[in-house]
mmCIF file of C-alpha atoms and ligand atoms in Angstrom:
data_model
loop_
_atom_site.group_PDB
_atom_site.id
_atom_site.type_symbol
_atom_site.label_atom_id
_atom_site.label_comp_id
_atom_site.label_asym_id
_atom_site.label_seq_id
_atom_site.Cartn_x
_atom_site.Cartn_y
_atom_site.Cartn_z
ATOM 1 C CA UNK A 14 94.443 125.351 117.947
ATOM 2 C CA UNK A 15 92.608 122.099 119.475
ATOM 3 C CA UNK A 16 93.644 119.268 119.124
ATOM 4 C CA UNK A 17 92.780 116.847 115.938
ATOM 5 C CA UNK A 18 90.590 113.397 116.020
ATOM 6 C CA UNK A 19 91.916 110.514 116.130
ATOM 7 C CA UNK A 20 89.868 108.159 113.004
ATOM 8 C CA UNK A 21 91.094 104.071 112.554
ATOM 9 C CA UNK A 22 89.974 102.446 109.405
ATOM 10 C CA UNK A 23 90.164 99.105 108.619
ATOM 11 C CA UNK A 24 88.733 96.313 106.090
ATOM 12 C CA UNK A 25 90.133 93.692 103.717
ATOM 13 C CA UNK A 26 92.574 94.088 101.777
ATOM 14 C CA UNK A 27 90.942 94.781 98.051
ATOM 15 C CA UNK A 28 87.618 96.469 99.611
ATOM 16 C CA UNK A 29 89.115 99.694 98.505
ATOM 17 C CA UNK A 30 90.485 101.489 101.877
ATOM 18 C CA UNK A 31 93.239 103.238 99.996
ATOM 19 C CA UNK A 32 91.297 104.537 96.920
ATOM 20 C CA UNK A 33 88.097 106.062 99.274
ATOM 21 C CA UNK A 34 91.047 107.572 101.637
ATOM 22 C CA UNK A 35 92.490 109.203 98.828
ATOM 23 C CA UNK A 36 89.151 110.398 97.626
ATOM 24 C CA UNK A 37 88.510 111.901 101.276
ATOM 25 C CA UNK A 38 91.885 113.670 101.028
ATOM 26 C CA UNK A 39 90.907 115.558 98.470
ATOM 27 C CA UNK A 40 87.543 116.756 99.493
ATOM 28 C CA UNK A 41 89.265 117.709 102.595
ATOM 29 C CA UNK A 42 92.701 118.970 102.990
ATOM 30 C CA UNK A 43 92.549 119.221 106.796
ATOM 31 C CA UNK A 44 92.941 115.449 107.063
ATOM 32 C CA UNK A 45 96.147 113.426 107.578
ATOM 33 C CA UNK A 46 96.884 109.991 106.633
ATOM 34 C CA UNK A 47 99.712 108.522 108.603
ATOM 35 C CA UNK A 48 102.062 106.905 106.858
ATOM 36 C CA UNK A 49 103.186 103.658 108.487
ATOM 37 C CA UNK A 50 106.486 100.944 108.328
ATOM 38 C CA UNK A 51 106.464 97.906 107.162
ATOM 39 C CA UNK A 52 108.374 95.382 106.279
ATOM 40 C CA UNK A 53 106.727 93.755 103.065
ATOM 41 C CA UNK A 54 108.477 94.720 99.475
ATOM 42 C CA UNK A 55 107.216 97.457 97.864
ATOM 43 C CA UNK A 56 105.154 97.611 94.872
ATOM 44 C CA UNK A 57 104.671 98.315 91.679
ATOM 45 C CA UNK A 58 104.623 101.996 92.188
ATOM 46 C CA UNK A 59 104.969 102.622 95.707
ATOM 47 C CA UNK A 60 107.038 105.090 97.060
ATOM 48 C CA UNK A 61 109.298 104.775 100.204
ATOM 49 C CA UNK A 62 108.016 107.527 102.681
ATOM 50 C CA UNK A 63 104.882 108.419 100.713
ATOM 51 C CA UNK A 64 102.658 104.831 100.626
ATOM 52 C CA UNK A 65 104.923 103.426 103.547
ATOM 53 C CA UNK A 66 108.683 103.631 104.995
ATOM 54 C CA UNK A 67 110.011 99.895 104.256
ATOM 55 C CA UNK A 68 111.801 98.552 106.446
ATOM 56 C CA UNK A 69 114.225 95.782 107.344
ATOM 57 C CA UNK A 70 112.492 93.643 109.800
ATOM 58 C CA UNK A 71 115.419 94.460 112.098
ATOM 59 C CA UNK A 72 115.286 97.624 112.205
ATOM 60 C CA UNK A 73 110.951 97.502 112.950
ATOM 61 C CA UNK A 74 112.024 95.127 115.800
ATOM 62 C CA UNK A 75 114.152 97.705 117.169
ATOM 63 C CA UNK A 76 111.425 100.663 117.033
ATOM 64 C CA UNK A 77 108.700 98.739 118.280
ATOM 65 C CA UNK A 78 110.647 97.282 121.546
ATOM 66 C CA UNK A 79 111.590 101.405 122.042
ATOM 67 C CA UNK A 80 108.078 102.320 121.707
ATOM 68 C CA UNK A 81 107.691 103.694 118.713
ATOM 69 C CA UNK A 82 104.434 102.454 117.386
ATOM 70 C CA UNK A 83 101.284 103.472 118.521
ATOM 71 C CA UNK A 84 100.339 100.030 117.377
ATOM 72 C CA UNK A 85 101.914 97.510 115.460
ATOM 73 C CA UNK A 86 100.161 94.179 113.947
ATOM 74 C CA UNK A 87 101.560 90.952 111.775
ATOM 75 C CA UNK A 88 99.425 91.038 108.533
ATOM 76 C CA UNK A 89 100.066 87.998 105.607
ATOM 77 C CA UNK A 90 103.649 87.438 107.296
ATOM 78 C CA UNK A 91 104.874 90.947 107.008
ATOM 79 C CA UNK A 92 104.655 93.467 109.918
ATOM 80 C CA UNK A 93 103.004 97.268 110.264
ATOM 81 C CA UNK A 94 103.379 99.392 112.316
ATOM 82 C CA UNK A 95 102.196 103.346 113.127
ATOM 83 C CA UNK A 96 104.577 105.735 114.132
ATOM 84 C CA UNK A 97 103.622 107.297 117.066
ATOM 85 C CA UNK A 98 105.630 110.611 116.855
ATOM 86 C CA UNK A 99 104.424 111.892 113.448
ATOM 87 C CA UNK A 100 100.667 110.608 114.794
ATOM 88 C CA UNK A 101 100.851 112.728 117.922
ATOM 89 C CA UNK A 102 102.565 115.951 115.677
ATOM 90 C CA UNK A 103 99.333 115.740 113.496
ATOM 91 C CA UNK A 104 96.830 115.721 116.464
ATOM 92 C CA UNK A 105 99.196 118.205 118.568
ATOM 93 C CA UNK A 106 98.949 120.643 115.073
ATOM 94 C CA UNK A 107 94.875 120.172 115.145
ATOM 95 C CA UNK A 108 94.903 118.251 112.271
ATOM 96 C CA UNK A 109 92.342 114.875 111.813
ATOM 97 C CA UNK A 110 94.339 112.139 111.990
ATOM 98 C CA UNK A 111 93.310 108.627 109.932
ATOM 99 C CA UNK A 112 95.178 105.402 110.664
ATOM 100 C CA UNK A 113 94.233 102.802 107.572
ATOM 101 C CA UNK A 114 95.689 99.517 109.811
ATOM 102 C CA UNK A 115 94.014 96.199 110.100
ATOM 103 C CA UNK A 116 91.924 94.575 112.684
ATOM 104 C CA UNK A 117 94.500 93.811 115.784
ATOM 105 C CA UNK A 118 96.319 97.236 115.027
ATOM 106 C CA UNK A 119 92.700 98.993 115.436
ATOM 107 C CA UNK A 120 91.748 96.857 118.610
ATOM 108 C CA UNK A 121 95.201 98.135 120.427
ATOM 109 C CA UNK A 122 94.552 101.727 118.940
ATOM 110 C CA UNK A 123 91.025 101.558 121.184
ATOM 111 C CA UNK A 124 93.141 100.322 124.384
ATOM 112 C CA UNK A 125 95.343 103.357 124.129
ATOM 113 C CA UNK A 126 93.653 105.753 122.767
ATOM 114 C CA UNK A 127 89.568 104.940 123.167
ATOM 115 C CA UNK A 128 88.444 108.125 121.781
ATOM 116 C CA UNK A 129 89.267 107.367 118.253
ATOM 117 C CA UNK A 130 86.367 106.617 115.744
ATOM 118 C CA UNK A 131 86.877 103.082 114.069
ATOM 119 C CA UNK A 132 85.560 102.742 110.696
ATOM 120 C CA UNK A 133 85.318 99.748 108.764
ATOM 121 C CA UNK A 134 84.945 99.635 105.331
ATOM 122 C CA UNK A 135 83.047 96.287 103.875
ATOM 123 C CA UNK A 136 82.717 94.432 100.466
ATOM 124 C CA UNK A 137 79.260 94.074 98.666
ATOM 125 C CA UNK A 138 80.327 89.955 99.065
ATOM 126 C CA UNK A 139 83.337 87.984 98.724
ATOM 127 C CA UNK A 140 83.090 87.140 95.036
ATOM 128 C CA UNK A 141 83.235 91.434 94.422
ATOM 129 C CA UNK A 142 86.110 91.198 97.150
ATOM 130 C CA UNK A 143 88.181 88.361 94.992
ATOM 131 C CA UNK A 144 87.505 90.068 91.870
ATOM 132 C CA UNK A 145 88.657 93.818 93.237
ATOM 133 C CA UNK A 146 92.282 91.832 94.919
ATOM 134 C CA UNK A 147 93.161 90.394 91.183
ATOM 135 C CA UNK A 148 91.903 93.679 89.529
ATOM 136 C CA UNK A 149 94.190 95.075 91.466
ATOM 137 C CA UNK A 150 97.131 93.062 89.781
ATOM 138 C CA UNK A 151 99.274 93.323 92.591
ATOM 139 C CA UNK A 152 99.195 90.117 94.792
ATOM 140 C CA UNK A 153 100.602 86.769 93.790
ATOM 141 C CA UNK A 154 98.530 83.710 93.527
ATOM 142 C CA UNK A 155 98.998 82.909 97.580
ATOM 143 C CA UNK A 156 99.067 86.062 98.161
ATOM 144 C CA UNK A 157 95.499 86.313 96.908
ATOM 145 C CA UNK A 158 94.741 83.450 98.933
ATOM 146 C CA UNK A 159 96.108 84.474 102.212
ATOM 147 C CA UNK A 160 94.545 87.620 101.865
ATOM 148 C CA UNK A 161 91.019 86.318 101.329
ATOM 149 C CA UNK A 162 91.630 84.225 104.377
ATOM 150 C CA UNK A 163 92.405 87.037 105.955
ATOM 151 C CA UNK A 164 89.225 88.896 104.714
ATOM 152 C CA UNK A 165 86.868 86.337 106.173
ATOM 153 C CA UNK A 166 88.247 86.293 110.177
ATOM 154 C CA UNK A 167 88.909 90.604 109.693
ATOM 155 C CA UNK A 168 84.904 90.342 108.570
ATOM 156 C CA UNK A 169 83.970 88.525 111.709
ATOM 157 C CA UNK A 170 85.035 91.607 113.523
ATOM 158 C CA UNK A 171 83.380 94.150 111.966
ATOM 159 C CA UNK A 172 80.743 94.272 115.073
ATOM 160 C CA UNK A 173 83.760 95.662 116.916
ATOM 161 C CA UNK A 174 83.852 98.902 114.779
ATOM 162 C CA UNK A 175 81.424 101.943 116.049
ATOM 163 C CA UNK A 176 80.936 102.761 111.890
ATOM 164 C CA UNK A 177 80.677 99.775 108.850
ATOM 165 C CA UNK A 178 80.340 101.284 105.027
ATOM 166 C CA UNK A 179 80.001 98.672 102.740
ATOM 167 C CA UNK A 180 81.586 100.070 99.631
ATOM 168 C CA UNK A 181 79.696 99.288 96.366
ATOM 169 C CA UNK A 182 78.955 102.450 94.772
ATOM 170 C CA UNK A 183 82.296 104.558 95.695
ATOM 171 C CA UNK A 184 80.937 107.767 95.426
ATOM 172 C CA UNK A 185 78.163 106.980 97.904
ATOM 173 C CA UNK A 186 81.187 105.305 100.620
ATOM 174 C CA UNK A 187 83.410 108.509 100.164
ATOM 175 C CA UNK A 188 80.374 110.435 100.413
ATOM 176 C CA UNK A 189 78.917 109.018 103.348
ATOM 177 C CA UNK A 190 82.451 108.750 105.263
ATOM 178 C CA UNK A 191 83.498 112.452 105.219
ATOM 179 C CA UNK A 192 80.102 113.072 106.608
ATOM 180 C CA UNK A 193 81.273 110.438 109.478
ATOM 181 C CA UNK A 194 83.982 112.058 110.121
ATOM 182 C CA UNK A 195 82.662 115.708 110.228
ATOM 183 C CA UNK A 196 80.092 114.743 112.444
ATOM 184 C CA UNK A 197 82.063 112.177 115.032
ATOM 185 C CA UNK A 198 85.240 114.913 114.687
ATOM 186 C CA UNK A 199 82.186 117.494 115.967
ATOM 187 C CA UNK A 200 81.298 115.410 118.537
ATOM 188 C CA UNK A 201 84.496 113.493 120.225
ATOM 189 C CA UNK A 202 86.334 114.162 122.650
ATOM 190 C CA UNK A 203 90.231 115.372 121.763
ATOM 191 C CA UNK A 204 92.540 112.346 121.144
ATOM 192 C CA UNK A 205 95.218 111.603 123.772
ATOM 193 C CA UNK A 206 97.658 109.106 122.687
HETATM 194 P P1 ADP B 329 92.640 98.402 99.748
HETATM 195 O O1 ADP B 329 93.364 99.704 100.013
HETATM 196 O O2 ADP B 329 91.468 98.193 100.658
HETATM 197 O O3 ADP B 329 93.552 97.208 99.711
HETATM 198 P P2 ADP B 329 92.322 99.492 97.042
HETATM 199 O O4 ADP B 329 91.934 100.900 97.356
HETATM 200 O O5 ADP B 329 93.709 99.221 96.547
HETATM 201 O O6 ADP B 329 91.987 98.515 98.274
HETATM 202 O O7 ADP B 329 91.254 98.949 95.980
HETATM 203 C C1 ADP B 329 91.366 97.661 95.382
HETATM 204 C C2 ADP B 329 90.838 97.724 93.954
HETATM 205 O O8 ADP B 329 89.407 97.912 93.970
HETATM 206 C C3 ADP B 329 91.411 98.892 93.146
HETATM 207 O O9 ADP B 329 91.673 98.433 91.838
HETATM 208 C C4 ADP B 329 90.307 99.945 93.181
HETATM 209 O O10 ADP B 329 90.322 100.749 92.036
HETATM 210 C C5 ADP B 329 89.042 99.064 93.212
HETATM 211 N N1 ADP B 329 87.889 99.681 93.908
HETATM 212 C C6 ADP B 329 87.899 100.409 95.045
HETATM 213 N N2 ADP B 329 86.631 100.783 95.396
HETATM 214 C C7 ADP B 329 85.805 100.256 94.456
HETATM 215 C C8 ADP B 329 84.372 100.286 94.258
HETATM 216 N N3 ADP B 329 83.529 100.913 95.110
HETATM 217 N N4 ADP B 329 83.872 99.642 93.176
HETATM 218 C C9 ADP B 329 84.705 98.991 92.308
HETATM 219 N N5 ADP B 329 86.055 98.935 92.434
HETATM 220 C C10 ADP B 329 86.614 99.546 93.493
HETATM 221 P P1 5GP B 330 98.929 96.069 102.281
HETATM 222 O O1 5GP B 330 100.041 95.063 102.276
HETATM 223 O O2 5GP B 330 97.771 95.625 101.401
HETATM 224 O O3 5GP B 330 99.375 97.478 102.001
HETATM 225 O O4 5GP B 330 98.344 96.105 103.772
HETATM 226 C C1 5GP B 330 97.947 94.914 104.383
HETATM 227 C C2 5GP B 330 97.128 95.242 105.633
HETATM 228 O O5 5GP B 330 97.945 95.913 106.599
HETATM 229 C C3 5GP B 330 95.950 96.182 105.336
HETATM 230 O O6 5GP B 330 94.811 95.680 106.037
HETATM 231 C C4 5GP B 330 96.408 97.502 105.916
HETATM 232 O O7 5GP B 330 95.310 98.277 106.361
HETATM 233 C C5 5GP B 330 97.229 97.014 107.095
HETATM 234 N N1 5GP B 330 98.183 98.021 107.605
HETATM 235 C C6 5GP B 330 98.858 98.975 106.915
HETATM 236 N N2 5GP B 330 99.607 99.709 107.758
HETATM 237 C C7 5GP B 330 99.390 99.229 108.996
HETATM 238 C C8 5GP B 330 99.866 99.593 110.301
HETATM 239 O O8 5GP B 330 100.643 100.513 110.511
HETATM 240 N N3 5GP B 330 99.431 98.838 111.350
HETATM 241 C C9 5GP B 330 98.570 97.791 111.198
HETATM 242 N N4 5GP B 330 98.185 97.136 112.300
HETATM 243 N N5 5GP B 330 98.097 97.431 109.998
HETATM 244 C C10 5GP B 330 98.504 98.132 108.916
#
């Protein structure tokens, strides 16, 4: 078997990355999410292996200074990180591979590996964005904060991204991002990382 595409997506936190992924999942089986380390708390909910592996930040120190991220990015004080070896097992097994990292994880991911497709999701405006982060119920006060902070310099780079969905109806962004991926997974080259 080939080898699988490599697809990055990224967005602000709250836009709804992890519910359209999910969606895509299930209208197609043949793609992978990687699951990456970090060393934020978990929560409510989360499962250790399954949303994330959390880790001590010693112990992410250790694995990035081996080489063991394919990227790895400080988000809100916490870091992230994508573990190269399940990444490349995925691809190696044929399988479409989709990274959901933020901005400078995706912009190292293009360095190494410039065949991947970047997607970036966007929300209908900042006010929907706010209102989706405490809908959510899971962020502090600050956190909140930092993370619309965050959402307005992540924005300013959405030029950088070769696909941007802005997700208001969700059935029309899962709909129109499997067809992005069946059609740039048709038409890219193999992913070497
Ligand atoms: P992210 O993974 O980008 O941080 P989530 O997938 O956790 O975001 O979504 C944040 C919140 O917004 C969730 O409560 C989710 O149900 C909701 N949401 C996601 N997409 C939409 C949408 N298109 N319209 C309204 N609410 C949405
Ligand atoms: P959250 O704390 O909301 O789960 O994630 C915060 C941000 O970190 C999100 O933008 C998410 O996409 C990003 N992120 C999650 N995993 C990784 C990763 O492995 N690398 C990078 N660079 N960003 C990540």
């Amino acid at each position: 078997m080939g080898k699988g595409r490599l697809f990055v997506v990224s967005g602000p936190s709250g836009v709804g990355k992890g519910t359209v992924i999910a969606r895509i999942m299930e209208a197609d089986p043949a793609i992978w999410k990687s699951v990456s380390a970090t060393t934020r708390a978990p929560r409510a909910g989360e499962a250790d292996g399954v949303d994330y592996y959390f880790v001590e930040r010693s112990d992410f120190e250790r694995t990035a200074s081996g080489g063991g991220f394919l990227e790895w990015a400080e988000y809100s004080g916490n870091l992230y990180g994508t573990p190269v070896a399940s990444v490349q097992a995925h691809l190696d097994a044929g399988e479409n591979v989709v990274l959901e990292i933020e901005v400078q994880g995706a912009m190292q991911v293009r360095k190494s590996a410039p065949e991947a497709v970047l997607l970036f999701v966007a929300p209908p405006s900042m006010e929907e964005l706010e209102r989706r982060l405490r809908g959510r119920g899971s962020e502090s006060e600050d956190s909140v904060r930092a993370r619309m902070d965050a959402a307005r310099v992540e924005l300013s780079h959405e030029m950088e991204y070769d696909y941007v969905f802005v997700n208001d109806d969700i059935d029309v962004t899962v709909e129109e991002m499997l067809a992005c991926i069946g059609n740039a997974g048709a038409q890219s080259q193999e992913t070497t990382i």
